[in-house]
PDB file of C-alpha atoms in Angstrom:
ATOM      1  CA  UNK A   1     -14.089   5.685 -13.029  1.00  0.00           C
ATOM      2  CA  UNK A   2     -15.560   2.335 -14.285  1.00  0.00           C
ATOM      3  CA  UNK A   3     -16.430   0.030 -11.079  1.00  0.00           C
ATOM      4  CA  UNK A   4     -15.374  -0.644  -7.183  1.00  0.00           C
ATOM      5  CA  UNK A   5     -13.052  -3.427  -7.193  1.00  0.00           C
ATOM      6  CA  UNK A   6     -12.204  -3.066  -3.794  1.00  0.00           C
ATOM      7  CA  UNK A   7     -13.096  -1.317   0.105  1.00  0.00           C
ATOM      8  CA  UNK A   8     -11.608  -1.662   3.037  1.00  0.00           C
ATOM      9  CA  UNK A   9     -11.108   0.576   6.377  1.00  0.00           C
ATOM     10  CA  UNK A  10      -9.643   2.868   5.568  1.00  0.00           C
ATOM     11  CA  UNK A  11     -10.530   3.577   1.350  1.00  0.00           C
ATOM     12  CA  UNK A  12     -11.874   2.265  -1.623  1.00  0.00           C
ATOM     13  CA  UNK A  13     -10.152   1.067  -4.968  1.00  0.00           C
ATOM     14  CA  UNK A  14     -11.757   1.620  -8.065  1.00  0.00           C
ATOM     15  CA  UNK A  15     -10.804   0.614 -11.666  1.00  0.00           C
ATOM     16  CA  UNK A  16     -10.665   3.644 -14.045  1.00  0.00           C
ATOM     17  CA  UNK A  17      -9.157   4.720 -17.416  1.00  0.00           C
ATOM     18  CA  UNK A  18      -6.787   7.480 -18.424  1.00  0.00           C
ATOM     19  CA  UNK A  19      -6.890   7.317 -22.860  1.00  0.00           C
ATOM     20  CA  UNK A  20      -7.699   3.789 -22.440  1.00  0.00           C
ATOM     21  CA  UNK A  21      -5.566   3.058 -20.513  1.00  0.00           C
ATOM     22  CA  UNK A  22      -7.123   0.902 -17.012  1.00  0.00           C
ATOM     23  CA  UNK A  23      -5.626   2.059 -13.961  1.00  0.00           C
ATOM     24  CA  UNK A  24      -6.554   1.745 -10.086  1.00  0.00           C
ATOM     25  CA  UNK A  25      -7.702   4.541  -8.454  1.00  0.00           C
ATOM     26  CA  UNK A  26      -7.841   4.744  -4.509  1.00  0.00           C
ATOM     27  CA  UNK A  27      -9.783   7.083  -2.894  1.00  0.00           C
ATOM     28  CA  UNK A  28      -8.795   6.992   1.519  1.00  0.00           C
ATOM     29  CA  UNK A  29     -11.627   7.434   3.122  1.00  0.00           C
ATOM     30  CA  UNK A  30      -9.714   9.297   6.548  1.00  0.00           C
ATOM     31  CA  UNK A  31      -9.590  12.728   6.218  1.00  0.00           C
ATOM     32  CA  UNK A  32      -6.672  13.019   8.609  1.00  0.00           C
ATOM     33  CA  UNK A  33      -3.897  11.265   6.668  1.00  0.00           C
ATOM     34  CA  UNK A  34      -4.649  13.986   3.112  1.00  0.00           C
ATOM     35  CA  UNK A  35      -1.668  15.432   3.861  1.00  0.00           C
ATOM     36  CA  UNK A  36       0.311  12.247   4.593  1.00  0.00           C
ATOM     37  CA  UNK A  37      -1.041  10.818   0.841  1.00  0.00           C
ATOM     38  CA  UNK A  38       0.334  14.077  -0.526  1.00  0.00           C
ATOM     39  CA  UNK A  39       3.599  14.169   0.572  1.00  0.00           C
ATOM     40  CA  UNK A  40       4.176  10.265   0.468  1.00  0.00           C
ATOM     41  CA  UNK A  41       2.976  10.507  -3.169  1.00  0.00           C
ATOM     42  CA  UNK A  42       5.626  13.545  -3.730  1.00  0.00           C
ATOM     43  CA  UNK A  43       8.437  10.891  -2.540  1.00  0.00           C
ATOM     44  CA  UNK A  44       6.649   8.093  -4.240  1.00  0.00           C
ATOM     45  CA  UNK A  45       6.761   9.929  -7.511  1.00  0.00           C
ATOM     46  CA  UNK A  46      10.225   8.917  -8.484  1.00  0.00           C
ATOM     47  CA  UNK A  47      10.434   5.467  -7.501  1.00  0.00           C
ATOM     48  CA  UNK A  48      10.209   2.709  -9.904  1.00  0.00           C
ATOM     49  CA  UNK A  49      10.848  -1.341  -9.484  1.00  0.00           C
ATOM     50  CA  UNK A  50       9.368  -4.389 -11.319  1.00  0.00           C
ATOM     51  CA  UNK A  51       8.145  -5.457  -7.866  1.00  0.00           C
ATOM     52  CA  UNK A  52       6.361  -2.642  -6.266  1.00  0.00           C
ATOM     53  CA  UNK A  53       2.941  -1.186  -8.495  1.00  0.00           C
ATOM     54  CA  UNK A  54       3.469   1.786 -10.618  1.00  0.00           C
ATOM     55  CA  UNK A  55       2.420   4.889  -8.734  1.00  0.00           C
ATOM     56  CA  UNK A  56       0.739   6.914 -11.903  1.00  0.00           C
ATOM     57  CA  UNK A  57      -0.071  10.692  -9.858  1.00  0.00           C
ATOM     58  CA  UNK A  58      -2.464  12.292  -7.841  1.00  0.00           C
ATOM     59  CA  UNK A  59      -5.765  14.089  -7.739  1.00  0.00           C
ATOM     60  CA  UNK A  60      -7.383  16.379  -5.626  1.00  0.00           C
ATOM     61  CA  UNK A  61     -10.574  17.538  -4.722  1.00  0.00           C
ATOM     62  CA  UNK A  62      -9.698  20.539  -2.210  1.00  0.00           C
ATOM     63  CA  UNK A  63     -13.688  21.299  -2.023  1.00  0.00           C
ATOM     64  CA  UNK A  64     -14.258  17.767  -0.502  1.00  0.00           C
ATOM     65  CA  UNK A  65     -10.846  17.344   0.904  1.00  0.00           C
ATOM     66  CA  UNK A  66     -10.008  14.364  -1.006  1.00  0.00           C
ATOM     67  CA  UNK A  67      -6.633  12.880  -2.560  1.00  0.00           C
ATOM     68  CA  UNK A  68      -6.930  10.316  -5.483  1.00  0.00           C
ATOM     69  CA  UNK A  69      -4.438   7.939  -5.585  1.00  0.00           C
ATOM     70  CA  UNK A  70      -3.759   6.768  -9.089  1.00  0.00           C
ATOM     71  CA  UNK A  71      -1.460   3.509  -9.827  1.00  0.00           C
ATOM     72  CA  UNK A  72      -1.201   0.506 -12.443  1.00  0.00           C
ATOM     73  CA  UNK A  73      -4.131  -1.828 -12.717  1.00  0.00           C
ATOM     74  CA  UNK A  74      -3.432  -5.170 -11.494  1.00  0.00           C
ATOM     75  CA  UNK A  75      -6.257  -7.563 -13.386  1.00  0.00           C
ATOM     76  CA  UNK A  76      -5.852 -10.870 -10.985  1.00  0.00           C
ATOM     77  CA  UNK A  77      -6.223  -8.830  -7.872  1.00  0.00           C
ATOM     78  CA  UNK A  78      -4.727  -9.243  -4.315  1.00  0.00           C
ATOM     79  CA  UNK A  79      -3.041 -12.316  -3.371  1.00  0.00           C
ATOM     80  CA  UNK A  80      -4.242 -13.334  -0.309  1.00  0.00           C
ATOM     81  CA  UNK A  81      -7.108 -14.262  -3.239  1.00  0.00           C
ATOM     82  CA  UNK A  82      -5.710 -14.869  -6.351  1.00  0.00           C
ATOM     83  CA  UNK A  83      -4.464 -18.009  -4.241  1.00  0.00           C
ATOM     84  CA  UNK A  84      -7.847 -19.071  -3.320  1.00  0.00           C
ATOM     85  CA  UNK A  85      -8.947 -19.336  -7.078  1.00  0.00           C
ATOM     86  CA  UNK A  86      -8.550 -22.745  -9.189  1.00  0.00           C
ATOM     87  CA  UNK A  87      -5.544 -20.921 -10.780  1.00  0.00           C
ATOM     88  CA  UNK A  88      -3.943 -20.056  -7.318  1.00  0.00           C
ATOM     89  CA  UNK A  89      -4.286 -23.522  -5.770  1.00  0.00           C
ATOM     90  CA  UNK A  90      -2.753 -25.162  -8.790  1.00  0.00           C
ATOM     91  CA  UNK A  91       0.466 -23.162  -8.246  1.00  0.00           C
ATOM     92  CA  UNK A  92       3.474 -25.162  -7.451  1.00  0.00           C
ATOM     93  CA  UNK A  93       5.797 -24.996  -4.562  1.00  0.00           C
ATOM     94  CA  UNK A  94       8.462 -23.405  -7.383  1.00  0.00           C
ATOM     95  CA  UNK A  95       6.204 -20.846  -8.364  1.00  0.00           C
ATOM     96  CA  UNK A  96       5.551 -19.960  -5.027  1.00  0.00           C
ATOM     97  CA  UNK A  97       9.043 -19.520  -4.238  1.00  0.00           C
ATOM     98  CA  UNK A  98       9.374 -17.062  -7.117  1.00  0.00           C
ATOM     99  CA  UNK A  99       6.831 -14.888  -5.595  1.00  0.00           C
ATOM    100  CA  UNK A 100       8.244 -14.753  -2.391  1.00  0.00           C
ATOM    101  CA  UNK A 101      11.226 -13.641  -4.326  1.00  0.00           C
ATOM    102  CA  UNK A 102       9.582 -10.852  -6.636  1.00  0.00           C
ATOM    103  CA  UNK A 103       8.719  -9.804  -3.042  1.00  0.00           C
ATOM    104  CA  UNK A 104      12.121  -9.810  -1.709  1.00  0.00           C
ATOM    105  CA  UNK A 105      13.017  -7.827  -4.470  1.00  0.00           C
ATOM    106  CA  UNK A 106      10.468  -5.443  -3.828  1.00  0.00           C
ATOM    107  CA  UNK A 107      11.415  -5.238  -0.356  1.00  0.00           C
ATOM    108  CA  UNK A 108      15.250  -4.799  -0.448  1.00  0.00           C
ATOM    109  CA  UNK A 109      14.377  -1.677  -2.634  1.00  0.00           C
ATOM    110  CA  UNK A 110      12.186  -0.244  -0.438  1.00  0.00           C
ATOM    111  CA  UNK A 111      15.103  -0.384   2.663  1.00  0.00           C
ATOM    112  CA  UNK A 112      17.443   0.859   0.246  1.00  0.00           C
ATOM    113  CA  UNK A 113      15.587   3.864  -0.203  1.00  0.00           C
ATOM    114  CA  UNK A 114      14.620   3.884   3.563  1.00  0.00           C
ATOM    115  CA  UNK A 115      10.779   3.416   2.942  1.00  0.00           C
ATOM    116  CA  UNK A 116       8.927   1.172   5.442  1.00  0.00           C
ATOM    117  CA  UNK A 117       6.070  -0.174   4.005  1.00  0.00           C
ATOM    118  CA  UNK A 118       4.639  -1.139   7.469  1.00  0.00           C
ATOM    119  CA  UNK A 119       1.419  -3.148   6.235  1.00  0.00           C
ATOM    120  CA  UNK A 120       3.341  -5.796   3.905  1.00  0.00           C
ATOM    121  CA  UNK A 121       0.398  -9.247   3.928  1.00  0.00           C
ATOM    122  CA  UNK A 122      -0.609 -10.906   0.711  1.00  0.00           C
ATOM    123  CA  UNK A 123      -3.271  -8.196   0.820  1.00  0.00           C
ATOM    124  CA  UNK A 124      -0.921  -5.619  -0.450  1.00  0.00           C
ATOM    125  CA  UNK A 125       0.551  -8.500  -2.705  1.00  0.00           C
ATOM    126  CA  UNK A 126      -1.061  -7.579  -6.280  1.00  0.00           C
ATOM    127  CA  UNK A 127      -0.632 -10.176  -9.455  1.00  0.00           C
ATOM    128  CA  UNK A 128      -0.701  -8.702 -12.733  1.00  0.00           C
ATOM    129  CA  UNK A 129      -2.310 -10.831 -15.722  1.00  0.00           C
ATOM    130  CA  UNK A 130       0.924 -12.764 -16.635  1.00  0.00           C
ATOM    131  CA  UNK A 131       1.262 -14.004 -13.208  1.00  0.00           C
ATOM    132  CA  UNK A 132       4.014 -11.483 -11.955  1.00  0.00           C
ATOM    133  CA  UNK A 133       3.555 -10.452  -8.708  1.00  0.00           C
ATOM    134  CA  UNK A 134       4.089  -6.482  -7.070  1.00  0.00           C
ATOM    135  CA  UNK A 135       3.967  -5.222  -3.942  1.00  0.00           C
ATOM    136  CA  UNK A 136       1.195  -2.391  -3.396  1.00  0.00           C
ATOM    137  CA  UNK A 137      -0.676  -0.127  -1.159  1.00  0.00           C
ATOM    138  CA  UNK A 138       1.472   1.737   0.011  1.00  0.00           C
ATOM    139  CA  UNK A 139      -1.283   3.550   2.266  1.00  0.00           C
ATOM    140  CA  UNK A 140       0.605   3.271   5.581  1.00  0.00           C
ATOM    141  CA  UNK A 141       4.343   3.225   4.568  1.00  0.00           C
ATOM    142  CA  UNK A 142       6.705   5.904   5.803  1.00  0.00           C
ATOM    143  CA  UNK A 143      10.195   6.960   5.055  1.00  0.00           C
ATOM    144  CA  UNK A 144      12.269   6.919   7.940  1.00  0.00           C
ATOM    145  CA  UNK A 145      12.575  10.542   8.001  1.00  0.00           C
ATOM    146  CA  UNK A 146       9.240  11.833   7.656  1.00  0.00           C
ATOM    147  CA  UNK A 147       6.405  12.545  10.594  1.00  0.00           C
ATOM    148  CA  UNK A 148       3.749  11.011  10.308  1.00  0.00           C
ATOM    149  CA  UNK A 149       0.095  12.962  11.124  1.00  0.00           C
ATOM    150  CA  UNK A 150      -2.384   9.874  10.690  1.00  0.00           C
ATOM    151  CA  UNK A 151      -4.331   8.961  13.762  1.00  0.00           C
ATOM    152  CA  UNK A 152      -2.601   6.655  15.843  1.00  0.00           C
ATOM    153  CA  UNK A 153      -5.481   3.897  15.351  1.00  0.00           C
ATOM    154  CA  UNK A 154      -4.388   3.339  11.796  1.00  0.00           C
ATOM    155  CA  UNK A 155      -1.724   0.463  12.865  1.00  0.00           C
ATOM    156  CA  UNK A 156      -1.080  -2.670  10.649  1.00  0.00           C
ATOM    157  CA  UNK A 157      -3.600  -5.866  11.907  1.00  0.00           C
ATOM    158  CA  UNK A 158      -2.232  -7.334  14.955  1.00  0.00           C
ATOM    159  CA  UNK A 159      -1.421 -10.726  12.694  1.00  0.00           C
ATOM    160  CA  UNK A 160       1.574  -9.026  11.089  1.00  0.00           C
ATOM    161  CA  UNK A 161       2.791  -6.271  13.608  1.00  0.00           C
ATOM    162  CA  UNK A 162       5.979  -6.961  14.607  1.00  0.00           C
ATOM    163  CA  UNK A 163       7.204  -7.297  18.109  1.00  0.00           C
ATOM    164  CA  UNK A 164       8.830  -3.551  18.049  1.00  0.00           C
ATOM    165  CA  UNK A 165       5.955  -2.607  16.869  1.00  0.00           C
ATOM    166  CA  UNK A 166       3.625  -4.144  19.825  1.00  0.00           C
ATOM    167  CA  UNK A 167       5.741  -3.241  22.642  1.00  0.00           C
ATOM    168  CA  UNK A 168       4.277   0.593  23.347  1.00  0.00           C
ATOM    169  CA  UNK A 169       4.158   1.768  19.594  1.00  0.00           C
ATOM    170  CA  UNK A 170       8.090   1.634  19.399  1.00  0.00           C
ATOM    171  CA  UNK A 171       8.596   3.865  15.966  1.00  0.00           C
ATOM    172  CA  UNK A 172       9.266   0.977  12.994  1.00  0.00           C
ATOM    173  CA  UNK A 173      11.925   0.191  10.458  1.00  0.00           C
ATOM    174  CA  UNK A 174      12.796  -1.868   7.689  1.00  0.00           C
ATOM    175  CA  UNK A 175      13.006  -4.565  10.187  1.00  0.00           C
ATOM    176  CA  UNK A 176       9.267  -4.790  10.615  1.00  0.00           C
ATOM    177  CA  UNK A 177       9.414  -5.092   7.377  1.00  0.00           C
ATOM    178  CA  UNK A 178      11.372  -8.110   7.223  1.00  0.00           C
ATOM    179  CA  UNK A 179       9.496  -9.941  10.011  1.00  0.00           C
ATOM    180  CA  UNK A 180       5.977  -9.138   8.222  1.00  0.00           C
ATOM    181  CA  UNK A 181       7.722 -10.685   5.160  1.00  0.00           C
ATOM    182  CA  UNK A 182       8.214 -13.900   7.573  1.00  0.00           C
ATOM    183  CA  UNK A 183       4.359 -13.622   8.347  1.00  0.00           C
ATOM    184  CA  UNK A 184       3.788 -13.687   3.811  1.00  0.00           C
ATOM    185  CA  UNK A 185       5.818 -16.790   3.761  1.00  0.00           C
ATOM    186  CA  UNK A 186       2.763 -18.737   5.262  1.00  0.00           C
ATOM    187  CA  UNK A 187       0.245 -17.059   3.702  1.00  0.00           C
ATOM    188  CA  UNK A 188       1.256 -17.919   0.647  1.00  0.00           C
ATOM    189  CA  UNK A 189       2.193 -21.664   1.249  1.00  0.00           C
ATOM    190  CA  UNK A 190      -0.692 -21.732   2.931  1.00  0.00           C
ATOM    191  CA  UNK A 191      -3.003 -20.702  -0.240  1.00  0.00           C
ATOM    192  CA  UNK A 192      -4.040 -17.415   1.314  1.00  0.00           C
ATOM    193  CA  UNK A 193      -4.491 -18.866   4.817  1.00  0.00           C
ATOM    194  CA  UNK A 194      -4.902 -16.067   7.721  1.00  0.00           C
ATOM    195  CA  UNK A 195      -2.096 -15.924  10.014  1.00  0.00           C
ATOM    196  CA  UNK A 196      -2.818 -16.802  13.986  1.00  0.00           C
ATOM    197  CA  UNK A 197      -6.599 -17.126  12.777  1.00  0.00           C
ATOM    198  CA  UNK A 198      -7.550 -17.201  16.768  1.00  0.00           C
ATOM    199  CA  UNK A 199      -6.689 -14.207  16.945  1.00  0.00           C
ATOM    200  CA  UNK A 200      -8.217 -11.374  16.711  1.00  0.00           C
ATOM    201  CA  UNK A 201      -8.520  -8.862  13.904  1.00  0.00           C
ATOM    202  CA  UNK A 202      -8.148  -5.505  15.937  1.00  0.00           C
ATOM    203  CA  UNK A 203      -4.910  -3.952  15.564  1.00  0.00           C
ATOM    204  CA  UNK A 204      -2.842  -2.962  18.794  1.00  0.00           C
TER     205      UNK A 204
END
């Protein structure tokens, strides 16, 4: 592994290379969800789309309990910031437009193949170095059939949980999905505003 490029709550991303070949590597930093990483990445494994990021494989460390989560490097970052740079703010509305549709893309797949991606904010937005646009992280998604064993605390910021998804913990679908998607639309018109910004940033 080369450098951090990125931490949040609940793991860190770090740029790496695999025969010179750069690639993002995600360590989770909550020892709980191991086993959901490992049997997310076994679905994940055969799903391909021009919109989501590559998932590349997994390591483990069994000694230190760890799963390495290995997927395609995206150079311009996340892009809740991307559209903070000089280059972001002198997008136009049409090029906005066609990222909210590289995410629609992404998104139809992912109910056609019953995956809920449950955390879906320009966060989890990634732009490659031509400008193309994917949707990642994929840290909290679920298919519809599969239990989940992550604490319950690891819930999708109160900003973008949809309404199901606030009233006691009803169980998601594609149809958060969809509203969170509502949420992106004025993040990204917004340049990478934060949604409901008096709000607070603890999850429900």
């Amino acid at each position: 592994m080369i450098r951090i490029i990125d931490k949040g709550s609940f793991g860190e991303v770090w740029l790496g290379r695999i025969q010179s070949v750069e690639v993002a590597v995600k360590i989770p930093l909550v020892a709980a969800c191991r086993e959901d990483f490992i049997r997310e990445a076994q679905k994940m494994h055969a799903i391909w789309h021009a919109q989501l990021v590559q998932f590349l494989g997994v390591c483990t460390k069994p000694q230190e309990e760890s799963v390495l989560v290995i997927t395609e490097y995206m150079p311009n970052g996340a892009l809740n910031k991307h559209l903070q740079t000089e280059e972001g703010r002198n997008l136009q509305q049409i090029d906005l437009l066609f990222i909210m549709d590289q995410v629609a893309n992404g998104t139809v797949y992912l109910e056609s193949i019953k995956l809920v991606h449950r955390d879906l904010r320009a966060a989890n937005v990634f732009v490659a170095k031509d400008g193309r646009v994917k949707v990642g992280d994929f840290g909290q998604s679920k298919m519809l059939s599969m239990p989940s064993s992550c604490p319950a605390d690891l819930k999708t910021p109160i900003r973008w949980s949809s309404p199901e998804a606030l009233i006691n913990g009803k169980e998601v679908t594609s149809k958060s999905d969809v509203w969170q998607y509502g949420i992106l639309w004025y993040e990204v018109f917004s340049y990478g505003d934060v949604p409901y910004e008096k709000y607070s940033r603890r999850g429900h």
